[in-house]
Amino acid sequence: EKVFAKIFKQNLHHTEYMRRLGKLVHAMASKSILRLDELDIVWESSLGEGKNDAVIANVHSVLSDLALDLNSEQLDHLFRRFEAELANKNADLSAVQKVLNLAREMANKDRQEKMAQKTLALMRNLVQDEVGTPLATVRLALELHKDMLQKIVIQPNAVRDGYIKQCIAAILANQSVVPSLCMLRGTLHAYSDYSSYEYSTRASAIHE
């Protein structure tokens, strides 16, 4: 562990060095020997005030390339780390956008769209956490959520209908009403071939 931590503390701005580290982490993940604490070391090497943009880009590239090699436990753990960072009230907006883009990049590599479901859920949790999530982050998450719903390929209407139900349930329960309304609007607009009348009709039909 000490050796693994050490190699992720220096030269992270060098693309070739990080390419080699990426191969090492990829091999560990593919052989199921990458531990959660080691995954944390990789993730945490991108964090910190004043972190060089090249370092963040290189570390995110390593994580993005790992997307299909991580097991369910590792993915859940990593996405929890994403969520914690995104909910950080002191996080710089550009840093927030980088994390959101990383989650989207990981999702885009998964043709089975399981990663997309995790990313959509991450966006929903951020949007509906009115107390913990900064407003600027909520706005970015809403835009990303709508964009991803528009690009869903596997059972797209079922996925979108699911989020419509969740939004309506939150509104009726008087929970996160404003962000849920915003998410509902974005979800309905993911049905690009629908008119305004059809949007409201579909929402009403699903609720009933």
Coordinates of C-alpha atoms in Angstrom, one line a residue:
E1 CA 0.0 0.0 0.0
K2 CA 2.8 2.4 0.9
V3 CA 4.5 1.8 -2.5
F4 CA 1.1 2.3 -4.3
A5 CA 0.5 5.5 -2.5
K6 CA 4.0 6.8 -3.2
I7 CA 3.7 6.3 -7.0
F8 CA 0.5 8.4 -7.0
K9 CA 2.2 11.4 -5.3
Q10 CA 4.6 12.5 -7.9
N11 CA 5.0 13.1 -11.7
L12 CA 1.2 13.0 -12.1
H13 CA 1.3 15.8 -14.6
H14 CA 3.4 13.7 -17.0
T15 CA 1.2 12.0 -19.5
E16 CA 3.5 9.1 -20.3
Y17 CA 4.1 8.4 -16.6
M18 CA 0.3 8.3 -16.0
R19 CA -0.2 6.1 -19.1
R20 CA 2.1 3.5 -17.5
L21 CA 0.4 3.9 -14.1
G22 CA -2.9 3.4 -15.9
K23 CA -1.8 0.1 -17.3
L24 CA -0.7 -1.0 -13.9
V25 CA -4.1 -0.1 -12.3
H26 CA -5.9 -1.7 -15.2
A27 CA -4.0 -5.0 -14.8
M28 CA -4.8 -5.0 -11.0
A29 CA -8.5 -4.4 -11.6
S30 CA -8.7 -6.9 -14.4
K31 CA -7.2 -9.5 -12.1
S32 CA -9.5 -8.5 -9.2
I33 CA -6.6 -7.5 -6.9
L34 CA -7.3 -3.8 -6.8
R35 CA -8.4 -2.9 -3.3
L36 CA -10.9 -0.2 -2.3
D37 CA -8.2 1.7 -0.4
E38 CA -6.0 1.6 -3.5
L39 CA -8.9 2.9 -5.6
D40 CA -9.2 5.7 -3.1
I41 CA -5.5 6.6 -3.5
V42 CA -6.0 6.9 -7.3
W43 CA -9.1 9.1 -6.8
E44 CA -7.6 11.2 -4.0
S45 CA -4.6 12.0 -6.2
S46 CA -6.9 14.3 -8.2
L47 CA -8.2 16.2 -5.2
G48 CA -6.8 19.2 -3.3
E49 CA -7.0 22.9 -3.6
G50 CA -4.9 24.3 -6.4
K51 CA -4.4 20.9 -8.0
N52 CA -2.8 21.2 -11.5
D53 CA -5.3 20.8 -14.3
A54 CA -3.0 18.4 -16.1
V55 CA -2.9 16.2 -13.0
I56 CA -6.7 16.1 -12.7
A57 CA -7.1 15.3 -16.4
N58 CA -4.5 12.5 -16.2
V59 CA -6.0 10.9 -13.1
H60 CA -9.5 11.2 -14.5
S61 CA -8.3 9.5 -17.7
V62 CA -7.0 6.6 -15.6
L63 CA -10.3 6.2 -13.8
S64 CA -12.3 6.6 -17.0
D65 CA -10.3 3.8 -18.6
L66 CA -11.0 1.6 -15.6
A67 CA -14.8 1.9 -16.1
L68 CA -15.3 -1.6 -17.5
D69 CA -12.8 -3.3 -15.2
L70 CA -14.3 -2.4 -11.8
N71 CA -16.7 -4.7 -10.1
S72 CA -20.0 -3.5 -8.6
E73 CA -18.6 -2.9 -5.1
Q74 CA -15.7 -0.8 -6.5
L75 CA -18.1 1.2 -8.8
D76 CA -20.5 1.9 -5.9
H77 CA -17.6 3.0 -3.7
L78 CA -16.2 5.3 -6.4
F79 CA -19.5 6.9 -7.1
R80 CA -20.0 7.6 -3.4
R81 CA -16.7 9.4 -3.5
F82 CA -17.9 11.4 -6.6
E83 CA -21.1 12.3 -4.7
A84 CA -19.2 13.4 -1.6
E85 CA -16.9 15.6 -3.6
L86 CA -19.8 17.1 -5.6
A87 CA -21.7 18.0 -2.4
N88 CA -18.7 19.9 -1.1
K89 CA -19.9 23.4 -0.6
N90 CA -16.3 24.7 -1.0
A91 CA -15.7 22.9 -4.3
D92 CA -14.7 25.1 -7.3
L93 CA -17.4 25.0 -10.0
S94 CA -14.8 24.0 -12.7
A95 CA -13.7 21.1 -10.4
V96 CA -17.3 20.0 -10.0
Q97 CA -17.8 20.0 -13.8
K98 CA -14.7 17.9 -14.2
V99 CA -16.1 15.2 -11.9
L100 CA -19.5 15.3 -13.6
N101 CA -17.8 14.9 -17.0
L102 CA -15.7 12.0 -15.6
A103 CA -18.9 10.2 -14.5
R104 CA -20.4 10.8 -18.0
E105 CA -17.3 9.5 -19.7
M106 CA -17.4 6.3 -17.7
A107 CA -21.0 5.9 -18.6
N108 CA -20.4 6.4 -22.3
K109 CA -18.0 3.5 -22.3
D110 CA -20.6 1.0 -21.1
R111 CA -22.7 -0.2 -23.9
Q112 CA -25.0 -2.1 -21.5
E113 CA -25.7 1.3 -19.9
K114 CA -25.4 0.0 -16.3
M115 CA -22.9 2.9 -15.7
A116 CA -25.4 5.3 -17.2
Q117 CA -27.9 4.2 -14.5
K118 CA -25.4 4.9 -11.8
T119 CA -24.6 8.3 -13.3
L120 CA -28.2 9.2 -13.6
A121 CA -28.9 8.2 -10.0
L122 CA -25.9 10.3 -8.9
M123 CA -27.3 13.3 -10.7
R124 CA -30.8 12.7 -9.1
N125 CA -29.3 12.5 -5.6
L126 CA -27.4 15.7 -6.1
V127 CA -30.4 17.6 -7.4
Q128 CA -32.8 16.4 -4.7
D129 CA -30.4 17.1 -1.9
E130 CA -31.5 20.7 -1.4
V131 CA -29.4 21.2 1.8
G132 CA -26.2 19.5 0.9
T133 CA -25.7 20.4 -2.8
P134 CA -24.6 23.9 -3.9
L135 CA -27.0 25.5 -6.4
A136 CA -24.5 25.8 -9.2
T137 CA -23.8 22.0 -8.9
V138 CA -27.6 21.4 -9.0
R139 CA -27.8 23.3 -12.3
L140 CA -25.0 21.4 -13.8
A141 CA -26.4 18.1 -12.7
L142 CA -29.8 18.9 -14.1
E143 CA -28.3 19.7 -17.5
L144 CA -26.3 16.5 -17.5
H145 CA -29.2 14.4 -16.4
K146 CA -31.4 15.7 -19.2
D147 CA -28.6 15.2 -21.8
M148 CA -28.0 11.6 -20.7
L149 CA -31.7 10.8 -20.7
Q150 CA -31.9 12.0 -24.3
K151 CA -29.1 9.6 -25.3
I152 CA -30.3 6.4 -23.5
V153 CA -30.6 3.6 -26.0
I154 CA -31.8 0.5 -24.0
Q155 CA -35.5 0.9 -23.1
P156 CA -35.3 4.7 -23.1
N157 CA -38.9 5.3 -22.4
A158 CA -38.9 2.9 -19.4
V159 CA -35.9 4.7 -17.9
R160 CA -37.4 8.2 -18.5
D161 CA -40.8 7.1 -17.1
G162 CA -39.1 5.9 -14.0
Y163 CA -37.6 9.3 -13.4
I164 CA -41.0 11.0 -14.0
K165 CA -42.5 8.8 -11.3
Q166 CA -39.7 9.6 -8.9
C167 CA -40.1 13.3 -9.5
I168 CA -43.9 13.2 -9.1
A169 CA -43.5 11.2 -5.9
A170 CA -41.1 13.7 -4.4
I171 CA -43.3 16.6 -5.4
L172 CA -46.4 15.0 -3.8
A173 CA -44.4 14.3 -0.7
N174 CA -43.4 17.9 -0.6
Q175 CA -39.7 16.9 -0.8
S176 CA -37.2 18.9 -2.9
V177 CA -40.2 20.3 -4.8
V178 CA -38.4 23.0 -6.9
P179 CA -35.5 20.7 -8.0
S180 CA -37.9 17.8 -8.7
L181 CA -40.0 20.1 -10.9
C182 CA -36.9 21.1 -12.8
M183 CA -35.8 17.5 -13.2
L184 CA -39.4 16.5 -14.3
R185 CA -39.3 19.2 -16.9
G186 CA -35.9 18.1 -18.2
T187 CA -37.0 14.4 -18.2
L188 CA -40.1 15.3 -20.3
H189 CA -38.0 17.2 -22.7
A190 CA -35.9 14.1 -23.2
Y191 CA -38.9 12.9 -25.3
S192 CA -37.7 15.0 -28.2
D193 CA -40.6 13.9 -30.4
Y194 CA -43.3 15.0 -28.0
S195 CA -45.4 18.2 -28.2
S196 CA -46.1 20.3 -25.0
Y197 CA -49.5 18.7 -24.8
E198 CA -48.1 15.2 -25.1
Y199 CA -45.5 16.0 -22.3
S200 CA -48.3 16.9 -19.8
T201 CA -50.5 14.0 -21.0
R202 CA -47.6 11.5 -20.5
A203 CA -46.8 12.8 -17.0
S204 CA -50.5 12.6 -16.0
A205 CA -50.8 9.1 -17.4
I206 CA -47.7 7.8 -15.6
H207 CA -48.9 9.4 -12.3
E208 CA -52.3 7.7 -12.6

